[in-house]
Short mmCIF file of C-alpha atoms in Angstrom, two decimals:
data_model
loop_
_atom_site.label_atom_id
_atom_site.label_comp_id
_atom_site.label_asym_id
_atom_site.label_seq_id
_atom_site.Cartn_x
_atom_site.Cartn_y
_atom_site.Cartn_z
CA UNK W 1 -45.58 -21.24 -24.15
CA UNK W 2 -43.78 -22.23 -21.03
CA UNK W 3 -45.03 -21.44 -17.66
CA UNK W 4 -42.04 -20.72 -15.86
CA UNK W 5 -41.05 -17.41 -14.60
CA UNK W 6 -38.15 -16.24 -16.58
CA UNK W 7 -34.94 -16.20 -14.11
CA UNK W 8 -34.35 -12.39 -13.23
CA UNK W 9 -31.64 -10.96 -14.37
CA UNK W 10 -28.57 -10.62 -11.26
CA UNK W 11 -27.98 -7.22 -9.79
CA UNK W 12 -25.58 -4.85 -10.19
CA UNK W 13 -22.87 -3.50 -8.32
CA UNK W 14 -20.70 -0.37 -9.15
CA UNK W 15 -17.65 0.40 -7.20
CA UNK W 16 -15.30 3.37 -6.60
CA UNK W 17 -12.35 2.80 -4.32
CA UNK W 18 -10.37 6.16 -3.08
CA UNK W 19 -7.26 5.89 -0.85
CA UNK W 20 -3.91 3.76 -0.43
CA UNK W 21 -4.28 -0.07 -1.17
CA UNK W 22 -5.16 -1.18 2.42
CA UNK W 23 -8.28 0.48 1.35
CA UNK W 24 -7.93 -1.53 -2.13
CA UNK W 25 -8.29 -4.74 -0.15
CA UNK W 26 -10.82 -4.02 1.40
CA UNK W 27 -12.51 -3.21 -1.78
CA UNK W 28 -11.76 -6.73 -3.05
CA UNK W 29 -13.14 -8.06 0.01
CA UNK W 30 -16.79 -7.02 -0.58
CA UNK W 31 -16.71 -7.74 -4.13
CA UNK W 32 -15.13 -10.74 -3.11
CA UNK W 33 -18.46 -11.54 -0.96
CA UNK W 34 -20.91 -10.21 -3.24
CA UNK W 35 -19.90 -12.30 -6.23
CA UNK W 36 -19.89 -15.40 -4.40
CA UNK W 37 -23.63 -14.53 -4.05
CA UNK W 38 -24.17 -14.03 -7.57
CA UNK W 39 -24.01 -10.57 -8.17
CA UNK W 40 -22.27 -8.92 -11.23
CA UNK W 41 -20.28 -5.98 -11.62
CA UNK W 42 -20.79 -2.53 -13.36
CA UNK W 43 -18.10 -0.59 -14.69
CA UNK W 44 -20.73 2.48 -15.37
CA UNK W 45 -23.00 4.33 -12.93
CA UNK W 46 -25.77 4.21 -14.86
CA UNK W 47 -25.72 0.14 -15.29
CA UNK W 48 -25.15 -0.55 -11.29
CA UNK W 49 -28.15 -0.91 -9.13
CA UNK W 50 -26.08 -0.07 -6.70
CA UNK W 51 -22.35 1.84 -6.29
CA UNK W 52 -20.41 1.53 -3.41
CA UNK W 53 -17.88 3.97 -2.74
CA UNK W 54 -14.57 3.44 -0.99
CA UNK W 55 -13.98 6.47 0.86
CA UNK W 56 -10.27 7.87 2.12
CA UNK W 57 -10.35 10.08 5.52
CA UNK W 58 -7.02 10.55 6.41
CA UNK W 59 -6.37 14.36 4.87
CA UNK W 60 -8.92 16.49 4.54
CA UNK W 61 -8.02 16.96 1.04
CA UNK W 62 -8.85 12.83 0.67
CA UNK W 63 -11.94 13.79 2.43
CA UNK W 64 -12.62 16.37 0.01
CA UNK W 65 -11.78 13.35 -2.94
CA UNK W 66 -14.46 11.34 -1.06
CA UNK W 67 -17.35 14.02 -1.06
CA UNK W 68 -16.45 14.12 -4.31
CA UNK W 69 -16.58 10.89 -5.48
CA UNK W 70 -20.23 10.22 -3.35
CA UNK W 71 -21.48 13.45 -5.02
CA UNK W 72 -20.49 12.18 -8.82
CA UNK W 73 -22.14 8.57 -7.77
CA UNK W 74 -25.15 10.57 -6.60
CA UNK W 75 -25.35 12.73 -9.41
CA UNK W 76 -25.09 9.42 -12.17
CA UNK W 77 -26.91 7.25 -10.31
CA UNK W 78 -28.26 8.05 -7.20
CA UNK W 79 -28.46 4.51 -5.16
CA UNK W 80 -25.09 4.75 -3.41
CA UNK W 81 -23.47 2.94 -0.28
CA UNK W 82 -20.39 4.66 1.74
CA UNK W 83 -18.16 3.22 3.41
CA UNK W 84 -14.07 3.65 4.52
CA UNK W 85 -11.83 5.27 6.63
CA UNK W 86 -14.92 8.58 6.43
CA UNK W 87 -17.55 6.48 7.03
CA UNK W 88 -16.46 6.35 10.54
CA UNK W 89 -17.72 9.74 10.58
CA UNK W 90 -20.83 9.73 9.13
CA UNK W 91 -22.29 12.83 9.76
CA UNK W 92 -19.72 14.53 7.68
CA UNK W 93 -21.62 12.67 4.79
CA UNK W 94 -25.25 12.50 5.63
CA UNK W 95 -25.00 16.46 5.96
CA UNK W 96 -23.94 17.08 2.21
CA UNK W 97 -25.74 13.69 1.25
CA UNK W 98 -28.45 12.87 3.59
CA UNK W 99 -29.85 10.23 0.56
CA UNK W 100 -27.16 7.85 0.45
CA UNK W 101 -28.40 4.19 1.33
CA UNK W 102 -25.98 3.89 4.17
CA UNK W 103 -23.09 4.67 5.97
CA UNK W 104 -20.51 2.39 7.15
CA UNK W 105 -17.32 2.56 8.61
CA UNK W 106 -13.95 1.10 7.28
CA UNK W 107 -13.45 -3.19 7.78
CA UNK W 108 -17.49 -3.38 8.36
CA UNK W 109 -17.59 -6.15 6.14
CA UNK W 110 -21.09 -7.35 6.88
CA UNK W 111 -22.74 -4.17 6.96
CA UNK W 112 -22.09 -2.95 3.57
CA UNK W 113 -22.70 -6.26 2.46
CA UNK W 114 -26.07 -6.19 4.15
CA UNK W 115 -26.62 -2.77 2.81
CA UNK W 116 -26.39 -3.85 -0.59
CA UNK W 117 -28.97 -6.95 0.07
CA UNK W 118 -31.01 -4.18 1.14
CA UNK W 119 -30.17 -2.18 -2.20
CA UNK W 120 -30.77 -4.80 -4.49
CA UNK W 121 -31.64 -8.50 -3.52
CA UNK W 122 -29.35 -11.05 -4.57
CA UNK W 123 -30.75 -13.10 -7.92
CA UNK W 124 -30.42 -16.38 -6.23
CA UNK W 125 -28.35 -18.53 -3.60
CA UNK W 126 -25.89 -20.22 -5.55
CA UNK W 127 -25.37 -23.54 -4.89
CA UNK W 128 -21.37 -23.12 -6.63
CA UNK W 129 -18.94 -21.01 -5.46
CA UNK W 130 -19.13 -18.26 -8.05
CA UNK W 131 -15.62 -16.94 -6.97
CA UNK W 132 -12.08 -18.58 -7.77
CA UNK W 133 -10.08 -19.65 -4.79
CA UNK W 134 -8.21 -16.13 -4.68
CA UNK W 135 -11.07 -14.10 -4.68
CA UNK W 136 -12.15 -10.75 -6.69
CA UNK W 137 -8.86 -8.65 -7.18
CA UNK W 138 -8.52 -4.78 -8.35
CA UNK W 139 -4.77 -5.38 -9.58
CA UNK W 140 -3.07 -6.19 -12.58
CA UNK W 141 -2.94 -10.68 -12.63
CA UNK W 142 0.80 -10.79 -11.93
CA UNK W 143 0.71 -8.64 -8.13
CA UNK W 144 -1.59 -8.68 -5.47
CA UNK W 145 -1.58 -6.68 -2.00
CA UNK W 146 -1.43 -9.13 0.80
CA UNK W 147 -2.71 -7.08 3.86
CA UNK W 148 -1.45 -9.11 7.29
CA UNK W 149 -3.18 -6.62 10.10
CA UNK W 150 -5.64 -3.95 10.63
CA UNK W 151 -5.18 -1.07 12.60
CA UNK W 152 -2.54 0.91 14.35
CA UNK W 153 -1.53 0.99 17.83
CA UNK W 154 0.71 3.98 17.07
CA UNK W 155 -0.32 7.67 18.11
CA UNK W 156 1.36 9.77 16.14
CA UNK W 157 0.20 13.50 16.54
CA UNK W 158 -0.66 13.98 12.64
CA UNK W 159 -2.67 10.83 12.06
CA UNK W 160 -6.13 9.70 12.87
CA UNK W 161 -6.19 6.30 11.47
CA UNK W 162 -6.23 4.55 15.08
CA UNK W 163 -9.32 6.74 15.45
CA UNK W 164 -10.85 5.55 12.05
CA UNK W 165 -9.36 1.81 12.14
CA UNK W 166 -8.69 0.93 15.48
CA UNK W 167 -5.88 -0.38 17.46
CA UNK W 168 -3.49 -3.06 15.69
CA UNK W 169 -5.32 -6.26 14.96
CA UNK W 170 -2.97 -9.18 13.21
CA UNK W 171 -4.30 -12.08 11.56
CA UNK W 172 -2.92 -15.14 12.46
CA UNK W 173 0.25 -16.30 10.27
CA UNK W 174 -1.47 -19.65 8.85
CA UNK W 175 -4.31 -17.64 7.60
CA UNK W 176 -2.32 -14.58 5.56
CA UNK W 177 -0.19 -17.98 4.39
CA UNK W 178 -2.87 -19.70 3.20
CA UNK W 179 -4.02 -16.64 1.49
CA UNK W 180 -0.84 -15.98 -0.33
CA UNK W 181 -0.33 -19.30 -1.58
CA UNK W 182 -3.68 -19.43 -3.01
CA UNK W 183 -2.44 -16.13 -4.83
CA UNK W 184 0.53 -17.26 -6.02
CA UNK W 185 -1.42 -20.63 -7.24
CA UNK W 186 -3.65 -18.05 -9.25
CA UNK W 187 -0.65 -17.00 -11.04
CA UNK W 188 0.46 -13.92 -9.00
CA UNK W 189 4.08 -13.21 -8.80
CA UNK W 190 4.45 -10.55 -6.75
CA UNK W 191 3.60 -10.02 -2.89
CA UNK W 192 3.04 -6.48 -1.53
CA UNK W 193 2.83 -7.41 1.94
CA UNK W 194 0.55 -4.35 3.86
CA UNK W 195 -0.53 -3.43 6.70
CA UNK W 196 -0.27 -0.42 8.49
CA UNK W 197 2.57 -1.05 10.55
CA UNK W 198 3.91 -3.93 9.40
CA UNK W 199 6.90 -4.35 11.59
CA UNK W 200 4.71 -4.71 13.96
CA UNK W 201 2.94 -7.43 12.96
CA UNK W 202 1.42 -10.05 15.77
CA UNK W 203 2.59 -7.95 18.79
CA UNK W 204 -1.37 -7.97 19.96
CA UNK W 205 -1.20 -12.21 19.26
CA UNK W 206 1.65 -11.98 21.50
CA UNK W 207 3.52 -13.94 18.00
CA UNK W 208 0.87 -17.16 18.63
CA UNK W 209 1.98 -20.46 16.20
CA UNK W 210 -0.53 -21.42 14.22
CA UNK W 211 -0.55 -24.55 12.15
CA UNK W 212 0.12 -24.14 8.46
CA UNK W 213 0.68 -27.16 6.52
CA UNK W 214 3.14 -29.97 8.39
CA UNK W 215 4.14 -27.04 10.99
CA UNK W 216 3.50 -24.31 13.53
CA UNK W 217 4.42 -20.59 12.40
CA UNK W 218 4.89 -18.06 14.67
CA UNK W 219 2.71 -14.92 13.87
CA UNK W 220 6.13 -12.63 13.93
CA UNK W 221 7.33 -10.22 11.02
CA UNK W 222 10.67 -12.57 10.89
CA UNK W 223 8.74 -15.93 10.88
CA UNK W 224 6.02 -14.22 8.43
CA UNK W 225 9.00 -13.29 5.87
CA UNK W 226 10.60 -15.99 6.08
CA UNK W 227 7.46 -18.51 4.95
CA UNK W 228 6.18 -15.74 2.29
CA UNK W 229 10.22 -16.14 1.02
CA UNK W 230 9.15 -19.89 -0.03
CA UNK W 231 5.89 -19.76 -1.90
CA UNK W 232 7.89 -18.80 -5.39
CA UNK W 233 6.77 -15.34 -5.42
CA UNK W 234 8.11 -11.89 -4.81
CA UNK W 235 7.61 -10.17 -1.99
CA UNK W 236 7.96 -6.79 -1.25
CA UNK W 237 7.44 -5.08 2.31
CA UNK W 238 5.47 -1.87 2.68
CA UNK W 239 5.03 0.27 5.75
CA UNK W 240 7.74 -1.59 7.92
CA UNK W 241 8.42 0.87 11.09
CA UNK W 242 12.03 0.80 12.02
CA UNK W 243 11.95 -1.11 15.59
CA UNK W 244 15.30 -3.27 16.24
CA UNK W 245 14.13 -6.53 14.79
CA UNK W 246 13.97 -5.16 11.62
CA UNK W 247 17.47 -5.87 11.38
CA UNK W 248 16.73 -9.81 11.27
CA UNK W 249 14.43 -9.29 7.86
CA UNK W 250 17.92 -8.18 6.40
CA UNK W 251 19.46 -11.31 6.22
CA UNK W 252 16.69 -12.77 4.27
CA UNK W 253 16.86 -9.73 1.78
CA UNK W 254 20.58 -11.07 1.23
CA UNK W 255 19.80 -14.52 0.87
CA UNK W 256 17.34 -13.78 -2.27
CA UNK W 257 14.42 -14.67 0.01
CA UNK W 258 12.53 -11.83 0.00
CA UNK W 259 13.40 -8.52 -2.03
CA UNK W 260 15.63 -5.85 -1.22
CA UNK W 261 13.41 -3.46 -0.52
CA UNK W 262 11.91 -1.79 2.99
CA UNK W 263 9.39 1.10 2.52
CA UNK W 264 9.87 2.93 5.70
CA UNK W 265 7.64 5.87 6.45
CA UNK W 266 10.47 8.21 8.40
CA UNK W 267 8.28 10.96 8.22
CA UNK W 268 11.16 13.34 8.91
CA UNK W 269 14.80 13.42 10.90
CA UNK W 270 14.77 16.19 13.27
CA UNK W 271 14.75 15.13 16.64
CA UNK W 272 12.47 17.82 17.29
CA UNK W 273 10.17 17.21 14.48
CA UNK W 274 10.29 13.41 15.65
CA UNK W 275 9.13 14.10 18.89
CA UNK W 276 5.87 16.54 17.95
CA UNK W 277 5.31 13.89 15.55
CA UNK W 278 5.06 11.69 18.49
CA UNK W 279 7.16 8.53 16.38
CA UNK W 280 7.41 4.99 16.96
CA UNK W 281 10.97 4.25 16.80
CA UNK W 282 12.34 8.12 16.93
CA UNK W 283 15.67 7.89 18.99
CA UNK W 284 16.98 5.03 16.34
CA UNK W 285 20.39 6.04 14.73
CA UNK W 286 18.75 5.42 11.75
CA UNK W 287 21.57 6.60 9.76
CA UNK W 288 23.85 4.05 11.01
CA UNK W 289 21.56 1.22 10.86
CA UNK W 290 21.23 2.21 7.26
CA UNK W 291 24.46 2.10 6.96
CA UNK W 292 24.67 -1.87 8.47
CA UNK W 293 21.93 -2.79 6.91
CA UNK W 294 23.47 -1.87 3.30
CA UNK W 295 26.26 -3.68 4.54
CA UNK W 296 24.64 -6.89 4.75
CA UNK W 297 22.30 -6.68 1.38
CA UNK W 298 24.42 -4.26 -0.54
CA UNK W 299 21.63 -3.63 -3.08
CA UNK W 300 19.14 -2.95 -0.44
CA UNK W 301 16.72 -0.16 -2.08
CA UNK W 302 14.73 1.70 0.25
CA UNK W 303 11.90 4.18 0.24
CA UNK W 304 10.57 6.71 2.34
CA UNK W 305 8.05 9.63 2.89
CA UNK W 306 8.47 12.74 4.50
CA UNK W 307 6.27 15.37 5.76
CA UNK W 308 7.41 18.80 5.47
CA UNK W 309 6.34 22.30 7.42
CA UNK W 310 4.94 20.39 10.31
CA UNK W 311 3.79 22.61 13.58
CA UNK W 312 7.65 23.88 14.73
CA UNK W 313 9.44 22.89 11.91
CA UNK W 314 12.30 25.45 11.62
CA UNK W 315 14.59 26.33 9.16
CA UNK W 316 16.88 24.66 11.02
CA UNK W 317 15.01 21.61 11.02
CA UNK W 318 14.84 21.66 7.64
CA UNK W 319 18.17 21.61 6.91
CA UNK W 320 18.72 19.03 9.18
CA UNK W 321 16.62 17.15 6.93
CA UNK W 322 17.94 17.81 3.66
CA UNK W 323 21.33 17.02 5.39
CA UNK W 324 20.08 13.73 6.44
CA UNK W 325 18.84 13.22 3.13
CA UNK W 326 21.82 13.61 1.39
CA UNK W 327 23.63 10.77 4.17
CA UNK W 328 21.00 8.26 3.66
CA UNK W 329 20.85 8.09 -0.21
CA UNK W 330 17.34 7.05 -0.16
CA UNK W 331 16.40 5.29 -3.35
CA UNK W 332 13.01 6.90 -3.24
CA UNK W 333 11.02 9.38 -1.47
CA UNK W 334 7.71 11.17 -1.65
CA UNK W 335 7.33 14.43 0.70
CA UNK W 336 3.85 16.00 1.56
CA UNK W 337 2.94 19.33 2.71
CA UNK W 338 1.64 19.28 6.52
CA UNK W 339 -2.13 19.52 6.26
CA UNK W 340 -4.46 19.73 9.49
CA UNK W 341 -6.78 16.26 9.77
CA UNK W 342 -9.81 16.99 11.88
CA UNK W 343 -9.34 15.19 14.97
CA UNK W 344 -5.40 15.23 14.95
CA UNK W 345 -3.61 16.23 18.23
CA UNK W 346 -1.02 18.15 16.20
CA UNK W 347 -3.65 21.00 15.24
CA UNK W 348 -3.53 22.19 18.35
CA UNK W 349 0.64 22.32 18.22
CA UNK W 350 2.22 26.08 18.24
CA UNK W 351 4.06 27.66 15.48
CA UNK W 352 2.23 26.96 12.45
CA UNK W 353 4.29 26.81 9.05
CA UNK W 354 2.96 29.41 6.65
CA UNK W 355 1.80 27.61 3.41
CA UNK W 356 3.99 29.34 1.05
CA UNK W 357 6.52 27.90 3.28
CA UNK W 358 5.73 24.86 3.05
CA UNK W 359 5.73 24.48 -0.64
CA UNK W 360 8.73 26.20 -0.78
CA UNK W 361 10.29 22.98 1.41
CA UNK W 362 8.26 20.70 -0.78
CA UNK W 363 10.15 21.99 -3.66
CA UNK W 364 13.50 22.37 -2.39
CA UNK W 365 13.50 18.73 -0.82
CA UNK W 366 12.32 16.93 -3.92
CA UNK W 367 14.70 18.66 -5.87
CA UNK W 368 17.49 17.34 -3.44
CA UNK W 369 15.97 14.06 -3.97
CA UNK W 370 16.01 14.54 -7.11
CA UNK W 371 19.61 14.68 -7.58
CA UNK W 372 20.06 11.92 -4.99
CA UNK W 373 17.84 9.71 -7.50
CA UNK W 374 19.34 10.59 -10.95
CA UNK W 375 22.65 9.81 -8.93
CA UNK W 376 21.72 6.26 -7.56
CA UNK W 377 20.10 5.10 -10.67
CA UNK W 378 23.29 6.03 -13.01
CA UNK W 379 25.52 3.60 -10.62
CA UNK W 380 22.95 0.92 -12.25
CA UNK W 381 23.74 1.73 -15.70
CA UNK W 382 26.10 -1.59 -16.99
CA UNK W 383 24.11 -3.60 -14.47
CA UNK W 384 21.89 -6.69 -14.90
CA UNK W 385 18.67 -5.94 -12.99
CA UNK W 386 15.97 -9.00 -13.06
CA UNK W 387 12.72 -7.18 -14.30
CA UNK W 388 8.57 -7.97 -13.98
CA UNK W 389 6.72 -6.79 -16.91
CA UNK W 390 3.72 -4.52 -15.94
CA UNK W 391 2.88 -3.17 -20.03
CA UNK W 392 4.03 -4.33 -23.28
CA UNK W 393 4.10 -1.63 -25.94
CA UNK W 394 4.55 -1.47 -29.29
CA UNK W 395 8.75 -1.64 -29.07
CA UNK W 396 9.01 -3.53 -25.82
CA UNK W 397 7.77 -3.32 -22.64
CA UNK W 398 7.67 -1.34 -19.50
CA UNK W 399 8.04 -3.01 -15.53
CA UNK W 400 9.68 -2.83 -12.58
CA UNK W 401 12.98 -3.91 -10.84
CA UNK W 402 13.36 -5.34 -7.30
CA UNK W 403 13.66 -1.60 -5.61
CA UNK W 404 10.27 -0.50 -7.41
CA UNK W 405 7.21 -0.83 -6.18
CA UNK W 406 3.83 -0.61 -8.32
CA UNK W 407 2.64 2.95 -8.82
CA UNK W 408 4.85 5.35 -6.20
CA UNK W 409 8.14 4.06 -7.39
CA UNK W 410 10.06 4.18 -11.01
CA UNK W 411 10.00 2.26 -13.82
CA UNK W 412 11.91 0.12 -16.63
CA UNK W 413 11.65 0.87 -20.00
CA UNK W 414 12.46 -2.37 -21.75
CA UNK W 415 13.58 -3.09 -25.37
CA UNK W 416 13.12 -6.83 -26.48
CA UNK W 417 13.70 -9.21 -29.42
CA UNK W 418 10.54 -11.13 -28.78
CA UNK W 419 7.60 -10.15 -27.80
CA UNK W 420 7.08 -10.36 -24.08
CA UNK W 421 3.95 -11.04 -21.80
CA UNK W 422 2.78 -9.26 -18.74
CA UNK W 423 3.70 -10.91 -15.52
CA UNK W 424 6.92 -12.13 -17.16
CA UNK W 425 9.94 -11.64 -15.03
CA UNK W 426 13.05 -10.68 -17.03
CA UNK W 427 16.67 -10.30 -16.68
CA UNK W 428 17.20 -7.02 -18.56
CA UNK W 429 20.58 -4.84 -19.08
CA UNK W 430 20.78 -1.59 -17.82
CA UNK W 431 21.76 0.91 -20.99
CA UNK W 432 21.02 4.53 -19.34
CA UNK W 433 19.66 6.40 -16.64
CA UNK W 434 17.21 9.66 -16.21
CA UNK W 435 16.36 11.03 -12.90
CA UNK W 436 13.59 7.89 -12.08
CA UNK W 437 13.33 5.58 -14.71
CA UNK W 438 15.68 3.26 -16.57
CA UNK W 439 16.17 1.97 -19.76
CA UNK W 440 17.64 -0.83 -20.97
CA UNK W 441 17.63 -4.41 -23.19
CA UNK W 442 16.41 -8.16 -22.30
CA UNK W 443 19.63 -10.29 -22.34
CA UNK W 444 18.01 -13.28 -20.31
CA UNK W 445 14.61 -14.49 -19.64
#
């Protein structure tokens, strides 16, 4: 009989990660960290010796998500680490769930790391790197989220995140390039560069060089493009405020550099909505620079989100939206109902929109969109649209075109003569239209 102490076996770690996918990399971060130290992941409560949970604080209805999610980790298991954008309120939490582990606010790395040691030792100190060059990722092989900043310097009267997140922090350009390529080297083949206000990426570096291979690149939303362009990969821009130099990222869009598509978070176009809202980049003539823009990458798709009944939002104002909405031709758009954040400076704002009001707006404004959709996709129909596979199924295969993005946008239903393979990118011909999706047939590959 051997003598040896038999090796214990290495911990586990359950996750749960609420919110948009800034909060998703963060995620991968930590379980990025923790299985470089040898720890293994559960995908039930009741085999994780410990569950972390990813909480979301910007609505109150994410914060009501969160509570949930802590109580249902609680409940199944009962060892639990918080952290997010509500952990940087942690007495929210400790008063509904005063046995959690810990509490830690959003980007706090090291703590919840830390808390889990605490949790549940790791097994050993492992002399290999247990984690390939790209880290731990929660998407699909063929994407990945590429967040270049934390942070906000923006003070818009709705939001909270500067509160939860701090002020804008950008990391330098060599390091998110080094990052990507590493991603694309894993086999990645799509970019969703995040952040969350991308346009105004390295403003706080004052747009410092940094050395990235054989040269110095600026840390500048134009520069940053422009390298992310020549890894191989697509890239697609999220969150990209509408400041003048916006205008420069166009070009590259029409050169085939980076994809024609901006996801710009408008938020509304009444000047008098703009200005409670207290927006970045509110006096642009947005509907002319559309208008250029489109001129210069004709297939340009963008998307947008709007906020309806917000504090002094009159009729008026609403029809000054649904107006605008109609000039812009938006390829997509989500709309949310106003909802009070605690902490917000537009609580406090007069004239309150009655509820039923404001889901009366919801309705009316995504049924305008609606139209403007079903509209814009039928021009496609005869078209050749280059296509990434996201499912196969059992007659072909579902993805996503150049103006789609992952999860909020449409999708393409694809028939095929050969079987195809996720993460394939496909030339497929457009056959018909419905009011999001579109169908059609591989005719290249």
């Amino acid at each position: 009989m051997s003598d040896e102490t038999p090796a214990r076996p290495a911990p586990r770690v359950g996750l749960v990660s609420l919110g948009c996918p800034k909060a998703l990399v963060d995620s991968e971060r930590i379980l990025s960290r923790l299985r470089a130290e040898g720890y293994e992941f559960s995908r039930k409560y009741q085999g994780a010796d410990v569950v972390i949970v990813n909480t979301c604080g910007f609505l109150d209805s994410a914060k009501a998500e969160s509570l949930a999610a802590i109580g249902e980790a609680m409940a199944e298991n009962g060892r639990v680490i918080v952290t997010g954008c509500m952990g940087a309120e942690p007495d929210a939490i400790l008063a509904r769930f005063p046995n959690v582990l810990a509490v830690t606010g959003p980007q706090q790395y090291e703590q919840v790391v830390a808390a889990v040691h605490q949790a549940a030792a790791p097994a050993h100190d492992p002399f290999l790197d247990l984690v390939p060059p790209q880290g731990i990722r929660l998407t699909p092989r063929h994407y990945a989220y590429l967040k270049i900043s934390e942070g906000c310097s923006n003070r818009c009267s709705f939001c909270i995140i500067p509160h939860l997140r701090g002020d804008l922090v950008s990391r330098p350009a060599a390091e998110v390039l080094r990052e990507a390529e590493q991603l694309v080297k894993a086999g990645v083949k799509e970019l969703l560069v995040i952040s969350q206000d991308t346009s105004a990426y390295g403003l706080d570096l004052k747009y410092a060089p940094s050395p990235f291979h054989d040269r110095e690149v600026r840390a500048k939303f134009l520069d940053l493009a422009r390298e992310l362009g020549s890894l191989g990969a697509w890239v697609r821009l999220h969150y990209v405020y509408p400041y003048p130099h916006v205008d420069e990222v166009i070009a590259l869009m029409a050169e085939g550099k980076v994809l024609p598509y901006l996801d710009i978070p408008f938020q509304h176009a009444a000047p008098n909505v703009l200005k409670a809202m207290k927006r970045p980049a509110a006096q642009e003539k947005t509907l002319e620079r559309i208008k250029r823009w489109r001129e210069i990458c004709p297939n340009l798709a963008i998307r947008s989100s709007f906020i309806v009944g917000f504090p002094g939002e009159s009729e008026d104002d609403f029809a000054f939206l649904l107006d605008w909405l109609k000039a812009a031709e938006l390829d997509r758009v989500g709309c949310f109902k106003f909802e009070p954040v605690a902490g917000a400076a537009a609580n406090a704002l007069p004239d309150q929109v009655p509820d039923e009001v404001k889901a009366q707006r919801h309705r009316r404004l995504m049924e305008t969109q609606q139209a403007i959709s079903a509209k814009l996709l039928k021009r496609k129909v005869g078209s050749r649209q280059k296509v990434i596979i996201d499912a196969v199924t059992a007659t072909g295969a579902t993805g996503r075109s150049a103006a789609d993005a992952p999860e909020i946008d449409g999708t393409v239903h694809v028939a095929a003569r050969r079987p195809l393979k996720v993460g394939e990118i496909v030339t497929v011909k457009i056959e018909r239209a419905d009011a999001y999706d579109l169908h059609g047939s591989v005719v290249g590959y």
